[in-house]
Tab-separated table of C-alpha atoms and ligand atoms in Angstrom:
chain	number	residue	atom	x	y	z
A	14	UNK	CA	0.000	0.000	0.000
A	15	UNK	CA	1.563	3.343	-0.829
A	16	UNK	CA	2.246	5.668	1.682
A	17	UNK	CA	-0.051	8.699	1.297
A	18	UNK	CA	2.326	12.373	1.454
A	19	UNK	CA	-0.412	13.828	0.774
A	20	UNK	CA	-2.166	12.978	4.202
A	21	UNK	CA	0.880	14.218	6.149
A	22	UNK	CA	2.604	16.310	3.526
A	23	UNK	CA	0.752	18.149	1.619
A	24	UNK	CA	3.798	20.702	0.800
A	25	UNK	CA	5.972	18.346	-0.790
A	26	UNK	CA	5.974	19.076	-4.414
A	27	UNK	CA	9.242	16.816	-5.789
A	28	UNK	CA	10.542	13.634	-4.050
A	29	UNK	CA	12.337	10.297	-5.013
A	30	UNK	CA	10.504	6.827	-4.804
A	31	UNK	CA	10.387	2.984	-6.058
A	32	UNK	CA	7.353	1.605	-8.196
A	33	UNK	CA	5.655	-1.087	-6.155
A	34	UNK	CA	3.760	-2.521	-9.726
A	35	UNK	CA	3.418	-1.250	-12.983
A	36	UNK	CA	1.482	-2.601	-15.276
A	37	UNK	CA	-0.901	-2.964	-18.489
A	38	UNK	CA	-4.543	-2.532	-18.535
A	39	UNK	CA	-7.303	-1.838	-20.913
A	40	UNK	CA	-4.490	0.023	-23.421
A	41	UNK	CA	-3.463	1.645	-19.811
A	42	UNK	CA	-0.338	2.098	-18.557
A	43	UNK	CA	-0.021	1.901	-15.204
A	44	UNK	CA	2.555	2.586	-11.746
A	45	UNK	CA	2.150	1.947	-7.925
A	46	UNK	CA	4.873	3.861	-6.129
A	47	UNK	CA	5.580	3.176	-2.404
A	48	UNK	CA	5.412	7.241	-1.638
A	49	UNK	CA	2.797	9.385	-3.662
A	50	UNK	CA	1.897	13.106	-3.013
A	51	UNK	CA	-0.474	13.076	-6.208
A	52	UNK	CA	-3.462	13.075	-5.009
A	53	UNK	CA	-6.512	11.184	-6.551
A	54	UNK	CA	-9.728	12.292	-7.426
A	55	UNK	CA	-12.106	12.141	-4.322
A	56	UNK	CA	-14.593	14.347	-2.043
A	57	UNK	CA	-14.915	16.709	-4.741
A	58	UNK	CA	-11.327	17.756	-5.052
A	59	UNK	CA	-9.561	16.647	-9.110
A	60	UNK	CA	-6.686	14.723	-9.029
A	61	UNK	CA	-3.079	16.418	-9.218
A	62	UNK	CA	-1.306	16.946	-12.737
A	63	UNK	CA	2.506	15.781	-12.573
A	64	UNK	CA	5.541	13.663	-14.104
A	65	UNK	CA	7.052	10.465	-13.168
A	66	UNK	CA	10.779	10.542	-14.327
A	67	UNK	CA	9.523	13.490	-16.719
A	68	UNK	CA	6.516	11.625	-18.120
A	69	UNK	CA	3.105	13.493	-17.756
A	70	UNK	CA	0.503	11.521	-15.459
A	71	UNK	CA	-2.897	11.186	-17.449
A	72	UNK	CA	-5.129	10.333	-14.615
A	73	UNK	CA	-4.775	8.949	-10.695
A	74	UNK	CA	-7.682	7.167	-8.664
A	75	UNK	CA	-7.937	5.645	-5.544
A	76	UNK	CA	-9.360	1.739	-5.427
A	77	UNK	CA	-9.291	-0.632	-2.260
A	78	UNK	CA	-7.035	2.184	-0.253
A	79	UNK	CA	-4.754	2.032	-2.692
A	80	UNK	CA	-3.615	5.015	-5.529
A	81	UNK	CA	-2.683	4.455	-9.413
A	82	UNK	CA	-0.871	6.409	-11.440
A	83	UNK	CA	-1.791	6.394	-14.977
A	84	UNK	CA	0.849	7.141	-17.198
A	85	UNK	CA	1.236	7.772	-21.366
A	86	UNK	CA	4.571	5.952	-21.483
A	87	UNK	CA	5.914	3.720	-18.759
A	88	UNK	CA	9.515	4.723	-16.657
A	89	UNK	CA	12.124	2.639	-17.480
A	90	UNK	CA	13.828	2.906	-13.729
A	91	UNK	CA	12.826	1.513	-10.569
A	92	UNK	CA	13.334	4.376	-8.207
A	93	UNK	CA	11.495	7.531	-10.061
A	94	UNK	CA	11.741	11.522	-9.096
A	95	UNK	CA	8.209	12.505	-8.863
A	96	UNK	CA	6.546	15.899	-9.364
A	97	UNK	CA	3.279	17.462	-8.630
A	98	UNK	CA	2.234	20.275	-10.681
A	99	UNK	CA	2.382	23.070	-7.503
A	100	UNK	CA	-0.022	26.125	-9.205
A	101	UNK	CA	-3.214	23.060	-9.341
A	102	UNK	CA	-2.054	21.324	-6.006
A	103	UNK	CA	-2.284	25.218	-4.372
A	104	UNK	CA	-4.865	26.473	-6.021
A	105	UNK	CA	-7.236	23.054	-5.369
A	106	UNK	CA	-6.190	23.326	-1.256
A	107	UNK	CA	-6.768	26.645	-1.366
A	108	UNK	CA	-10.363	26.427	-2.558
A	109	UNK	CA	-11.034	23.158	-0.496
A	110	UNK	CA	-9.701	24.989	2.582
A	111	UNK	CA	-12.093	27.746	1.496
A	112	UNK	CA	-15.105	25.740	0.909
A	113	UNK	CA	-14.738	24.730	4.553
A	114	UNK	CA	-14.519	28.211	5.811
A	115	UNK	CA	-16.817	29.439	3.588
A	116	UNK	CA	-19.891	26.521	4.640
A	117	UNK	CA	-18.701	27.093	8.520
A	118	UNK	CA	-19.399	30.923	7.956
A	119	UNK	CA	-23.052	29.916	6.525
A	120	UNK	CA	-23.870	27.745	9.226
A	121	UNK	CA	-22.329	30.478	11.538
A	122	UNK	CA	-23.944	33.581	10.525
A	123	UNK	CA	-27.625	32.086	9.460
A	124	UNK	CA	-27.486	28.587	9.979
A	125	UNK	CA	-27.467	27.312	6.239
A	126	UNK	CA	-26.059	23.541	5.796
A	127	UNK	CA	-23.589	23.594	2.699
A	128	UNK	CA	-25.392	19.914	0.395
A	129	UNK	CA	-23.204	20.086	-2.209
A	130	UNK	CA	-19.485	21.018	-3.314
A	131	UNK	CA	-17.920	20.982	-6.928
A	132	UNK	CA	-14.141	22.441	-7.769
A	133	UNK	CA	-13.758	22.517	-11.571
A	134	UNK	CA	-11.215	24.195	-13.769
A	135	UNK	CA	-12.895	27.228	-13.795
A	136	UNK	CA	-15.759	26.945	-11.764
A	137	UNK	CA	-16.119	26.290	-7.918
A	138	UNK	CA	-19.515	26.372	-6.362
A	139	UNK	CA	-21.240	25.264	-3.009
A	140	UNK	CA	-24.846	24.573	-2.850
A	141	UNK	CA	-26.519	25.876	-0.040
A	142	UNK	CA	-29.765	24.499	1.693
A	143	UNK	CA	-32.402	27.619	1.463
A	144	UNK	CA	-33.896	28.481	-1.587
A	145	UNK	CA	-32.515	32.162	-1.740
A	146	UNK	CA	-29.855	34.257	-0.358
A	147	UNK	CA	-29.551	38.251	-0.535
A	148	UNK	CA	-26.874	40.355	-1.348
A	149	UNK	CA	-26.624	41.868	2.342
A	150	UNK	CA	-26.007	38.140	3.606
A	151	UNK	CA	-23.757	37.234	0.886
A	152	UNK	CA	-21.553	40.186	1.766
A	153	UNK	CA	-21.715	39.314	5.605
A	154	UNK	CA	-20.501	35.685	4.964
A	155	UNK	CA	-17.743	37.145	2.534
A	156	UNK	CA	-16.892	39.598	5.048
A	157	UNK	CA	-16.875	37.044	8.020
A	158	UNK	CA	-14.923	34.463	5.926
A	159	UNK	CA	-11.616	37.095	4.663
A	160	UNK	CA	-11.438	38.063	8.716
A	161	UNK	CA	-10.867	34.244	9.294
A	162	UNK	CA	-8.221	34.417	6.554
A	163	UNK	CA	-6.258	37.483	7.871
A	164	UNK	CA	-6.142	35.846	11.664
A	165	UNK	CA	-4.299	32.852	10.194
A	166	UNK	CA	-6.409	30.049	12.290
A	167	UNK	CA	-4.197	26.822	12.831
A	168	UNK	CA	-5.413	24.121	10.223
A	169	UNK	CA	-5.010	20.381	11.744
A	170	UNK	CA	-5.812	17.224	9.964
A	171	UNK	CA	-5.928	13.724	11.798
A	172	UNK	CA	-7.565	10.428	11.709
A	173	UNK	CA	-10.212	9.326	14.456
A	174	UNK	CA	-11.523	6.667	15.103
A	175	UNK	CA	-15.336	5.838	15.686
A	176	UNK	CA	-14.931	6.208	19.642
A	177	UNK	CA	-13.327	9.597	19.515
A	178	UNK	CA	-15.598	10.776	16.556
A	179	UNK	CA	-18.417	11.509	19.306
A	180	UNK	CA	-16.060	14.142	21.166
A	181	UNK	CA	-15.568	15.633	18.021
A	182	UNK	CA	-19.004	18.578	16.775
A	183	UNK	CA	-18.758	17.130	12.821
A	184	UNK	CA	-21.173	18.933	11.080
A	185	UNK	CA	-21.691	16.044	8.908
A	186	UNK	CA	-20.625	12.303	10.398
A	187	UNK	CA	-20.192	10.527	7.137
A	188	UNK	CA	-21.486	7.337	6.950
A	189	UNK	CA	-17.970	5.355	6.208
A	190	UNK	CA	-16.432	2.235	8.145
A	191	UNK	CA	-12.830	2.504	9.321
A	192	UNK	CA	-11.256	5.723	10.989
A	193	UNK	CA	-12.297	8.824	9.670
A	194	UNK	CA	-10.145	11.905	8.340
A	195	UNK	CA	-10.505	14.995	10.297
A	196	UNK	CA	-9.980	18.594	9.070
A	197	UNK	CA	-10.096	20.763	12.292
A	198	UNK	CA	-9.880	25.008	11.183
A	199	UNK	CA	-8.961	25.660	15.166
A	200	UNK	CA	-12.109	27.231	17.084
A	201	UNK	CA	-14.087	27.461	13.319
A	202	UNK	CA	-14.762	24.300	11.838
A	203	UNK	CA	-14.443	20.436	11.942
A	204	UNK	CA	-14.950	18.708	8.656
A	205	UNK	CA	-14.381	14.718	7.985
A	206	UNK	CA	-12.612	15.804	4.760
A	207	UNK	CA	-9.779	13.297	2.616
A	208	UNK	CA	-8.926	16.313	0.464
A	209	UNK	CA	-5.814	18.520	0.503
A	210	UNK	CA	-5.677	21.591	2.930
A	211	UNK	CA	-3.788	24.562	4.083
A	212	UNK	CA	-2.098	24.535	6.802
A	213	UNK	CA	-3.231	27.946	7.997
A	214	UNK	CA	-6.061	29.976	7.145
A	215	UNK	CA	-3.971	32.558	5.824
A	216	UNK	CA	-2.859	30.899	2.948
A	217	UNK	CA	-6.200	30.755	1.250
A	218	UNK	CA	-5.085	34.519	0.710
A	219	UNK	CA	-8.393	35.640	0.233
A	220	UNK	CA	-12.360	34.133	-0.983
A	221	UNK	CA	-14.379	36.591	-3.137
A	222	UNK	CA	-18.225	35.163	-3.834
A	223	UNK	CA	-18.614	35.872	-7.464
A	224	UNK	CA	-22.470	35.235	-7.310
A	225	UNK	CA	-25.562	33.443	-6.106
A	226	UNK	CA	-27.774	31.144	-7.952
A	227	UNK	CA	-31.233	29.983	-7.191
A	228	UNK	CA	-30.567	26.159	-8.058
A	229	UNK	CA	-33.597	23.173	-7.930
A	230	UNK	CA	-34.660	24.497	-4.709
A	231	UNK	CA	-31.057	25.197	-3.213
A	232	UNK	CA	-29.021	28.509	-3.729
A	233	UNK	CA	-25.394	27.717	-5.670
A	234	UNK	CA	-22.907	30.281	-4.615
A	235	UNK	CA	-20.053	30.555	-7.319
A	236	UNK	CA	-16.620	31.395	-5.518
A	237	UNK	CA	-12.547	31.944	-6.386
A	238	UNK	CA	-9.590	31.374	-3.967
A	239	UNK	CA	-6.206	32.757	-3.638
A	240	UNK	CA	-4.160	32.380	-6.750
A	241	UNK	CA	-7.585	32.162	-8.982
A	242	UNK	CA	-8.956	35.065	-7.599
A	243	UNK	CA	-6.094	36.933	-8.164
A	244	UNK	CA	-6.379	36.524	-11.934
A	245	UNK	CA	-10.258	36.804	-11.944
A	246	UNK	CA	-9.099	40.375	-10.233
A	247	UNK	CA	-6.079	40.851	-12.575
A	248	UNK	CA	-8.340	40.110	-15.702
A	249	UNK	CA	-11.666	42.054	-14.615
A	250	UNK	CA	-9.187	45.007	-13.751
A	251	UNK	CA	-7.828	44.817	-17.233
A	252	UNK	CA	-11.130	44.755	-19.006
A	253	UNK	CA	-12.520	47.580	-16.235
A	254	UNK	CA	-9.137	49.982	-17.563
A	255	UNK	CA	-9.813	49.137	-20.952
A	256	UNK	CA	-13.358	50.717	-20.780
A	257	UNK	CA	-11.942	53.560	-18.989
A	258	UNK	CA	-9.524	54.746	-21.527
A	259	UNK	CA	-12.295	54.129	-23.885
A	260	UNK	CA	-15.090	56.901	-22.282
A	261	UNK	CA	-12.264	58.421	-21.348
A	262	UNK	CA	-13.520	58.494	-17.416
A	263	UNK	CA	-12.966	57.541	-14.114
A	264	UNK	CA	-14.075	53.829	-13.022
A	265	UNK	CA	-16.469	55.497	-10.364
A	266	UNK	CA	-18.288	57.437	-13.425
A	267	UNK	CA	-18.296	54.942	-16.200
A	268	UNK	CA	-21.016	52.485	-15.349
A	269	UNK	CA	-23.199	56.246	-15.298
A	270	UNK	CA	-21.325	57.590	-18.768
A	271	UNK	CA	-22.990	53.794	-20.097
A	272	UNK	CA	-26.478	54.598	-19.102
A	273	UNK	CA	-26.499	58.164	-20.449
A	274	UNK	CA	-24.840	56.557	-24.061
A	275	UNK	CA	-27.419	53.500	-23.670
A	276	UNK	CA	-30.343	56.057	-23.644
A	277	UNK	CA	-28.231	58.445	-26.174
A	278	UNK	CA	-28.363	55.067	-28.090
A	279	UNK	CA	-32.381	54.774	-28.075
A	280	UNK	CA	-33.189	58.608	-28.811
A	281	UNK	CA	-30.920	58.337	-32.276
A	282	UNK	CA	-32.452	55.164	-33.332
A	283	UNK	CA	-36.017	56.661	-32.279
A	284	UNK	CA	-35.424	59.701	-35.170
A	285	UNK	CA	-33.413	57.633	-37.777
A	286	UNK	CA	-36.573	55.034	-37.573
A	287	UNK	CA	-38.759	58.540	-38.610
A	288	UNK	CA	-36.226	59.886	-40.950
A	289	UNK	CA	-36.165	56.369	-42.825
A	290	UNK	CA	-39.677	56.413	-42.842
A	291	UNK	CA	-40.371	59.842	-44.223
A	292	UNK	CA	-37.863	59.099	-46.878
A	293	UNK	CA	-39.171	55.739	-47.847
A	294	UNK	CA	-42.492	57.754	-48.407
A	295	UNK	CA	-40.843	60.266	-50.818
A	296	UNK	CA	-39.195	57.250	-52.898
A	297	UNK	CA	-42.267	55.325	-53.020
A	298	UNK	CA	-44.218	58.376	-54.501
A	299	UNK	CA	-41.164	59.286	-56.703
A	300	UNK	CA	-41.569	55.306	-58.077
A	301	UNK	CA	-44.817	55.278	-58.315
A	302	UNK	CA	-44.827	58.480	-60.713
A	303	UNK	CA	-42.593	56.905	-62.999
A	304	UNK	CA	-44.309	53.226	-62.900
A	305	UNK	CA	-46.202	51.814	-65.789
A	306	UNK	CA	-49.204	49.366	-65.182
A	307	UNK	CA	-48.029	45.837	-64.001
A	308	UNK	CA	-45.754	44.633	-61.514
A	309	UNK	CA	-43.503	47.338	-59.798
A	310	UNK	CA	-39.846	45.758	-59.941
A	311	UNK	CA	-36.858	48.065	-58.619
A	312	UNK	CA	-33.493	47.346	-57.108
A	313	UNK	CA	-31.209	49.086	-54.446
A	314	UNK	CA	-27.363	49.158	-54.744
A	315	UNK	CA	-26.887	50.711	-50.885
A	316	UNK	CA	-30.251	50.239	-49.316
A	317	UNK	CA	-30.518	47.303	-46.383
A	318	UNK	CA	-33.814	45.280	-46.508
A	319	UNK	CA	-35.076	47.321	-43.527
A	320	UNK	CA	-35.009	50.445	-45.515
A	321	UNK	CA	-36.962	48.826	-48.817
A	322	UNK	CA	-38.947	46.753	-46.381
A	323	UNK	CA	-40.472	50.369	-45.576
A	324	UNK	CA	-40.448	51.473	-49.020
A	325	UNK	CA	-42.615	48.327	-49.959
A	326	UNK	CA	-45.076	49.295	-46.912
A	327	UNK	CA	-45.921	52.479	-48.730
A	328	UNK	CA	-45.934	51.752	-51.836
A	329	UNK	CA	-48.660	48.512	-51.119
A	330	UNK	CA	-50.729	51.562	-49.397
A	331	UNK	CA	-50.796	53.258	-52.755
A	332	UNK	CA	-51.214	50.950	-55.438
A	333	UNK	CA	-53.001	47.290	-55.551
A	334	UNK	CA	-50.114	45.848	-58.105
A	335	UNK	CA	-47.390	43.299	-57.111
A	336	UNK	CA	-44.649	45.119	-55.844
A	337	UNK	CA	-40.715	43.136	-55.785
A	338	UNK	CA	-38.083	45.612	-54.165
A	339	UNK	CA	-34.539	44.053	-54.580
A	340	UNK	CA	-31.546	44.956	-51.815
A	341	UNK	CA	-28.180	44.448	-53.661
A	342	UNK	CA	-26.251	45.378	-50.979
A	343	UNK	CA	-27.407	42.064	-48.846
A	344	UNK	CA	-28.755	40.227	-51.840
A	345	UNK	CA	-32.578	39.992	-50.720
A	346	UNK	CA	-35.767	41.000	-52.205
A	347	UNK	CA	-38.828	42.155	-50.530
A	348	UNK	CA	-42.114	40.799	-52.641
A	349	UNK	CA	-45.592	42.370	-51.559
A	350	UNK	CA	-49.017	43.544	-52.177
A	351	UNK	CA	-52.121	44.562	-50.507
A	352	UNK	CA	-54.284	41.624	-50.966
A	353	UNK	CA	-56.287	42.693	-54.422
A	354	UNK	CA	-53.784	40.717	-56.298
A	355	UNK	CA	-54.297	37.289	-56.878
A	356	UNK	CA	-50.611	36.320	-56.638
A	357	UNK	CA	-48.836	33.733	-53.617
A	358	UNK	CA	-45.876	35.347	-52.491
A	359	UNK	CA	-44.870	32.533	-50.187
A	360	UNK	CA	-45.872	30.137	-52.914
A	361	UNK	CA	-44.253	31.108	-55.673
A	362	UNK	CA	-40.823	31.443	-54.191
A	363	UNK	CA	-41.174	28.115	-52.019
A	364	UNK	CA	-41.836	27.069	-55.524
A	365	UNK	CA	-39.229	28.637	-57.500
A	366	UNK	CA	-36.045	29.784	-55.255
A	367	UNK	CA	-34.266	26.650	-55.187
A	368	UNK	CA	-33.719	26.650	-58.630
A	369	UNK	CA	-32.089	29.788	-57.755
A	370	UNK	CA	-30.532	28.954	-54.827
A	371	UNK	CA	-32.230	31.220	-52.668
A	372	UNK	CA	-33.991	30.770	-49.270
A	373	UNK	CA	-36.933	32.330	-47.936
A	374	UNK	CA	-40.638	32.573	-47.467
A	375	UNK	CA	-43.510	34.166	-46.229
A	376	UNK	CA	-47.699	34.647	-47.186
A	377	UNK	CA	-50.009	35.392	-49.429
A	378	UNK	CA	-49.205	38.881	-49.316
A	379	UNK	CA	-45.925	39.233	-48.091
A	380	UNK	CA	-42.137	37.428	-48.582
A	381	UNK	CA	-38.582	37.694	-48.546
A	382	UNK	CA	-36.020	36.078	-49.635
A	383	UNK	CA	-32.194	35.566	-49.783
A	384	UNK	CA	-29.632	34.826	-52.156
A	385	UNK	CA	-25.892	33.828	-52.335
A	386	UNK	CA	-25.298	35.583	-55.399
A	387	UNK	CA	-26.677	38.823	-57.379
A	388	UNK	CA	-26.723	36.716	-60.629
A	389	UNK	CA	-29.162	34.472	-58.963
A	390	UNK	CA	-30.913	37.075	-57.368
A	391	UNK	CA	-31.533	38.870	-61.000
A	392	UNK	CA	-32.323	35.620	-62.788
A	393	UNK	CA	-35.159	35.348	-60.316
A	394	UNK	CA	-36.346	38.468	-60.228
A	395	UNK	CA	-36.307	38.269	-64.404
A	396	UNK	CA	-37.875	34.745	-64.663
A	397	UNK	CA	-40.653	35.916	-62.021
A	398	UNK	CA	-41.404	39.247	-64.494
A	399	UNK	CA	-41.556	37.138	-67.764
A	400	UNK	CA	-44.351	34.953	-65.379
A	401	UNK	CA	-46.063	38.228	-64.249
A	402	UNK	CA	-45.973	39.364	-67.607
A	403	UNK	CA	-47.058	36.350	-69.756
A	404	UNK	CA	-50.299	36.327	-67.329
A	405	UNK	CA	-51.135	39.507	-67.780
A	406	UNK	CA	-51.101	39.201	-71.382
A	407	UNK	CA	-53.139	36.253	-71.385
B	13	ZN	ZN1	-11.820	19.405	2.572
């Protein structure tokens, strides 16, 4: 059975040791050592990254007390220099450490029981057992937990057995046979935990609650540690300056400069909407001056589908012909009328666009559609004129 470092020492990152087995299985390669401080996944916590004799472990679990390595190549040597990657190892005892600060503060402050605990890559979260938490109390148990931090509180870990257990206030006994792993945070919290920890409080550096979820009943409070939360800070900072230099303001008057440029925003759209309007009335009595009888066909080289969308509005208020406007600058067309012609937009182009290769659709009296390429887009609006036209004549 391998000796466990990371039980008693968590803060040993390199060391020297001899395989016990190595092995084949299921295309997996696979070591035993007789010392290990990589740590395998359990209670929540990932398993360490690392190298034996410089090649990268791909995975480690625990079975029957016992942890394996699984490797992409298998060492050649019998005695092997081991090393665990130190940023993950830190940064997942840091946020472990912090989880149990941050559930003893809960239970503390407004006796909530932590259910649930998940340390990802990027995400950590705790669920909490009330359906909703407000900012006030968030800030109180963020507030409560960072004074913990700065007084450094002792962190001991031991095994007890089922006889001492009951001197012990667990918030949670777990329901396990054998002696049970205790993390103690002195005078704060006692936790049956197998993860790794901190040995002081202080070297979580710091928790920041990033926010609160209501989650199937629970609340799921999203949090960063130490090392993470310094480049969530670092990063947020960064993006915060950025947008700064950009209004060319102060980070306590930004978030106001965005409102009065969001509501800027609206008023200009508000009058462009009229001016496009008032001058898709002008062009629709300008076309409709110089239109013959029959089908009204025009195209746009730098109108968007919005603007002849408008036009088309008017002009189907003025006139009871089929009307086909034609954007070249995003290749669509814009067919309508106002119901006293007996002609199925939506029909004829689910009809006729794919032999076009356009896309579209719409009803009786109203479609659009889409092409890839102005020569299609022509070729349709031609072959649908020659129709128009050969039925009028008949
Ligand atoms: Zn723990």
């Amino acid at each position: 059975m391998s000796i466990k470092l990371y039980y008693t020492s968590p803060n040993i990152f390199e060391w020297k040791t001899k395989i016990t087995n190595k092995y084949e299985e299921k295309n997996r390669l696979i070591v035993t050592l007789e010392q290990t401080n990589f740590y395998p996944e359990g209670g929540g916590q990932p398993f360490d990254f690392g190298t034996i004799d410089g090649i990268n472990i791909i995975e480690v679990f625990e079975k029957n007390n016992e942890v394996f390595h699984v490797l992409n190549e298998m060492p050649q040597q019998s005695e092997v220099t081991c090393k665990v990657e130190k940023n993950r190892r830190i940064e997942h005892s840091q946020h472990h450490t912090g989880q149990h600060l941050l559930s003893a503060v809960c239970l503390e402050l407004f006796n909530i029981p932590t259910v649930s605990f998940h340390l990802g890559r990027e995400v950590v979260t705790i669920d909490l057992d009330i359906p909703d938490l407000s900012e006030e109390k968030l800030f109180l148990i963020e507030n409560r937990v960072n004074e913990y931090i700065y007084e450094n509180k002792n962190i001991h870990t031991y095994f007890a057995t089922k006889q001492q257990l009951s001197k012990i206030p667990l918030t949670k006994v777990p329901d396990i046979s054998g002696d049970i792993r205790i993390v103690e945070i002195e005078g704060i919290d006692y936790s049956a935990c197998c993860g790794t920890h901190v040995s002081q409080t202080g070297e979580i550096g710091l928790l920041k609650i990033l926010k609160a979820e209501k989650h199937r009943g629970k609340t799921r409070v999203y949090f960063k540690c130490g090392l993470r939360a310094i480049k969530d800070y670092h990063e947020k900072h960064q993006i915060l300056t950025e947008i700064t230099k950009k209004f060319s303001s102060p980070i306590d008057l930004v978030l106001q400069k965005i409102i009065k440029l969001e509501s800027d925003q609206k008023l200009t759209e508000k009058k462009l909407e009229n001016a496009l309007s008032e001058n898709a009335k002008l062009i629709a009595s300008e076309i409709l001056l110089s239109s013959k009888k029959g089908v009204i066909i025009e195209s746009f080289e730098e109108k968007s589908i919005k603007e002849i969308q408008l036009i088309a509005l008017e002009l189907s208020k003025k006139t009871n012909t089929l009307i086909i406007l034609v954007s070249l600058q995003e290749n669509k067309l814009v067919m309508i009328h106002n119901g006293l012609t007996d002609f199925h937009c939506g029909k004829w182009l689910n009809d006729h666009l794919k032999k076009f290769h356009g896309k579209g659709g719409g009803d009786a009296n109203k479609a659009q559609a889409i092409f890839n390429h102005a020569d299609d887009l022509n070729k349709f609006v031609k072959y649908t004129e020659e129709y128009i036209n050969g039925l009028t004549t008949v």
